[in-house]
Amino acid sequence: MASTRLLPTVWTVLAMIISLGLLGVAMKTLPVGTAYSVWVGVGAIGTVVLGIVLLGEPASAPRVISVALILAGIVGLKLST
C-alpha cells in the first residue's frame, strides 16, 4: 500500500476547491464554454510551467510553442466574449 504525505495532499485538495470556486465566479459573467476553456487552459499552462521549473522537464521549442498557442487561444476566447 502506497503512503502519502499529508501536507501536499491537503494543499492539492485546497487548491482544487479554490480553483472550482473561481470557475464558479467566472461563470457568472462569462459563457460556460469560454469560462471552462480558460480554466482548463490555465491549468494546462500552469502544469507545464511547474513541470519545467520544479521538475526539470525539458523546455523544448515545440513545448513552448504549444503553450504559446494555448495562451493565444485563451486570449482569443476572452476577447471574443
Backbone as numpy.savetxt, mean C-alpha at the origin, in Angstrom:
# Nx Ny Nz CAx CAy CAz Cx Cy Cz
5.17 -26.56 15.45 4.32 -25.38 15.45 5.22 -24.14 15.45
4.92 -23.21 14.56 5.72 -22.00 14.44 5.35 -21.01 15.55
6.34 -20.35 16.05 6.07 -19.33 17.06 6.11 -17.95 16.42
5.37 -17.03 16.99 5.36 -15.66 16.49 5.81 -14.73 17.60
6.33 -13.60 17.17 6.70 -12.57 18.14 5.51 -11.64 18.33
5.22 -11.31 19.56 4.00 -10.57 19.88 3.99 -9.15 19.31
5.07 -8.39 19.47 5.07 -6.99 19.06 4.86 -6.80 17.55
5.57 -7.53 16.68 5.30 -7.36 15.25 3.87 -7.76 14.87
3.34 -8.78 15.55 1.97 -9.20 15.26 0.97 -8.12 15.67
1.15 -7.55 16.83 0.27 -6.47 17.31 0.37 -5.27 16.37
1.59 -4.90 15.98 1.80 -3.77 15.07 1.09 -4.01 13.75
1.19 -5.21 13.22 0.55 -5.53 11.94 -0.96 -5.43 12.04
-1.54 -6.00 13.08 -2.99 -5.94 13.26 -3.45 -4.50 13.44
-2.72 -3.72 14.21 -3.06 -2.31 14.39 -2.99 -1.54 13.07
-1.95 -1.79 12.29 -1.81 -1.13 10.98 -2.96 -1.52 10.05
-3.37 -2.77 10.10 -4.49 -3.22 9.26 -5.79 -2.52 9.65
-6.03 -2.39 10.93 -7.24 -1.71 11.40 -7.24 -0.25 10.98
-6.12 0.42 11.17 -6.01 1.84 10.77 -6.19 1.97 9.26
-5.57 1.08 8.50 -5.68 1.12 7.05 -7.12 0.98 6.58
-7.83 0.02 7.14 -9.24 -0.17 6.76 -10.09 1.02 7.19
-9.78 1.60 8.34 -10.50 2.79 8.78 -10.30 3.96 7.83
-9.06 4.14 7.39 -8.78 5.23 6.44 -9.42 4.97 5.08
-9.51 3.70 4.68 -10.23 3.38 3.44 -11.69 3.79 3.57
-12.28 3.52 4.71 -13.67 3.92 4.95 -13.86 5.42 4.87
-12.91 6.18 5.43 -12.98 7.64 5.35 -12.88 8.10 3.90
-11.96 7.51 3.15 -11.79 7.90 1.74 -13.03 7.60 0.92
-13.72 6.51 1.26 -14.90 6.13 0.48 -16.09 7.06 0.71
-16.00 7.93 1.70 -17.06 8.92 1.92 -17.04 10.02 0.86
-15.85 10.25 0.27 -15.74 11.34 -0.71 -15.31 10.87 -2.09
-14.81 9.66 -2.21 -14.35 9.14 -3.50 -15.23 7.98 -3.95
-15.35 7.77 -5.25 -16.04 6.56 -5.72 -15.31 5.32 -5.21
-16.07 4.26 -4.97 -15.49 3.07 -4.36 -14.34 2.50 -5.20
-14.47 2.51 -6.52 -13.41 1.98 -7.39 -12.12 2.76 -7.26
-12.23 4.07 -7.21 -11.05 4.92 -7.05 -10.43 4.74 -5.68
-11.26 4.77 -4.64 -10.75 4.64 -3.27 -10.03 3.31 -3.09
-10.64 2.24 -3.55 -10.03 0.91 -3.37 -8.76 0.78 -4.20
-8.76 1.29 -5.41 -7.57 1.22 -6.26 -6.41 1.99 -5.66
-6.69 3.16 -5.14 -5.64 3.95 -4.49 -5.13 3.22 -3.26
-6.03 2.65 -2.47 -5.67 1.92 -1.26 -4.74 0.74 -1.59
-5.12 -0.03 -2.59 -4.31 -1.18 -2.99 -2.97 -0.72 -3.57
-2.99 0.33 -4.40 -1.75 0.83 -5.00 -0.76 1.35 -3.97
-1.27 2.09 -3.00 -0.39 2.61 -1.94 0.20 1.45 -1.14
-0.60 0.43 -0.89 -0.10 -0.74 -0.18 0.97 -1.48 -0.97
0.76 -1.60 -2.28 1.74 -2.28 -3.12 3.05 -1.50 -3.18
2.94 -0.19 -3.37 4.15 0.64 -3.41 4.87 0.59 -2.07
4.13 0.71 -0.99 4.75 0.65 0.34 5.47 -0.67 0.59
4.87 -1.77 0.15 5.49 -3.07 0.33 6.78 -3.19 -0.46
6.78 -2.72 -1.69 8.00 -2.77 -2.51 9.09 -1.90 -1.90
8.74 -0.69 -1.51 9.74 0.23 -0.93 10.31 -0.34 0.37
9.46 -0.85 1.24 9.96 -1.45 2.49 10.82 -2.67 2.21
10.46 -3.46 1.21 11.29 -4.60 0.85 12.67 -4.18 0.40
12.73 -3.11 -0.36 14.02 -2.60 -0.84 14.82 -2.01 0.30
14.18 -1.17 1.10 14.89 -0.44 2.17 15.25 -1.35 3.35
14.29 -2.14 3.81 14.51 -2.91 5.03 15.06 -4.32 4.79
14.71 -4.92 3.66 15.09 -6.31 3.44 16.17 -6.49 2.39
16.64 -5.38 1.82 17.72 -5.47 0.85 17.33 -6.08 -0.48
16.06 -6.04 -0.82 15.63 -6.55 -2.12 16.17 -5.65 -3.22
16.38 -6.19 -4.40 16.97 -5.39 -5.48 16.04 -4.27 -5.95
16.64 -3.12 -6.24 15.89 -1.98 -6.80 16.23 -1.90 -8.28
15.89 -2.94 -9.01 16.21 -3.00 -10.43 15.35 -2.01 -11.22
15.80 -1.68 -12.39 15.08 -0.73 -13.24 13.64 -1.19 -13.52
13.40 -2.46 -13.86 12.01 -2.87 -14.10 11.12 -2.71 -12.86
11.65 -2.96 -11.69 10.85 -2.80 -10.47 10.54 -1.33 -10.23
11.52 -0.47 -10.39 11.31 0.96 -10.16 10.33 1.52 -11.19
10.46 1.10 -12.43 9.53 1.55 -13.48 8.12 1.07 -13.18
7.99 -0.17 -12.71 6.67 -0.70 -12.38 6.02 0.08 -11.24
6.80 0.41 -10.22 6.28 1.21 -9.11 5.87 2.59 -9.62
6.67 3.17 -10.50 6.33 4.48 -11.07 5.03 4.41 -11.86
4.80 3.32 -12.56 3.56 3.16 -13.32 2.36 3.03 -12.38
2.53 2.30 -11.28 1.46 2.21 -10.29 1.14 3.59 -9.72
2.19 4.33 -9.40 2.00 5.68 -8.86 1.31 6.58 -9.88
1.69 6.47 -11.15 1.05 7.26 -12.20 -0.44 6.90 -12.31
-0.75 5.62 -12.16 -2.15 5.19 -12.19 -2.94 5.75 -11.03
-2.34 5.76 -9.84 -3.01 6.31 -8.66 -3.30 7.80 -8.86
-2.30 8.53 -9.32 -2.47 9.97 -9.56 -3.53 10.20 -10.63
-3.49 9.40 -11.69 -4.48 9.54 -12.76 -5.89 9.29 -12.27
-6.07 8.26 -11.45 -7.41 7.98 -10.90 -7.89 9.11 -10.01
-7.01 9.61 -9.19 -7.39 10.70 -8.27 -7.74 11.97 -9.05
-6.94 12.30 -10.06 -7.19 13.51 -10.85 -8.46 13.41 -11.68
-8.85 12.20 -12.06 -10.05 12.04 -12.90 -11.34 11.94 -12.08
-11.22 12.02 -10.77 -12.41 11.90 -9.92 -12.99 13.25 -9.62
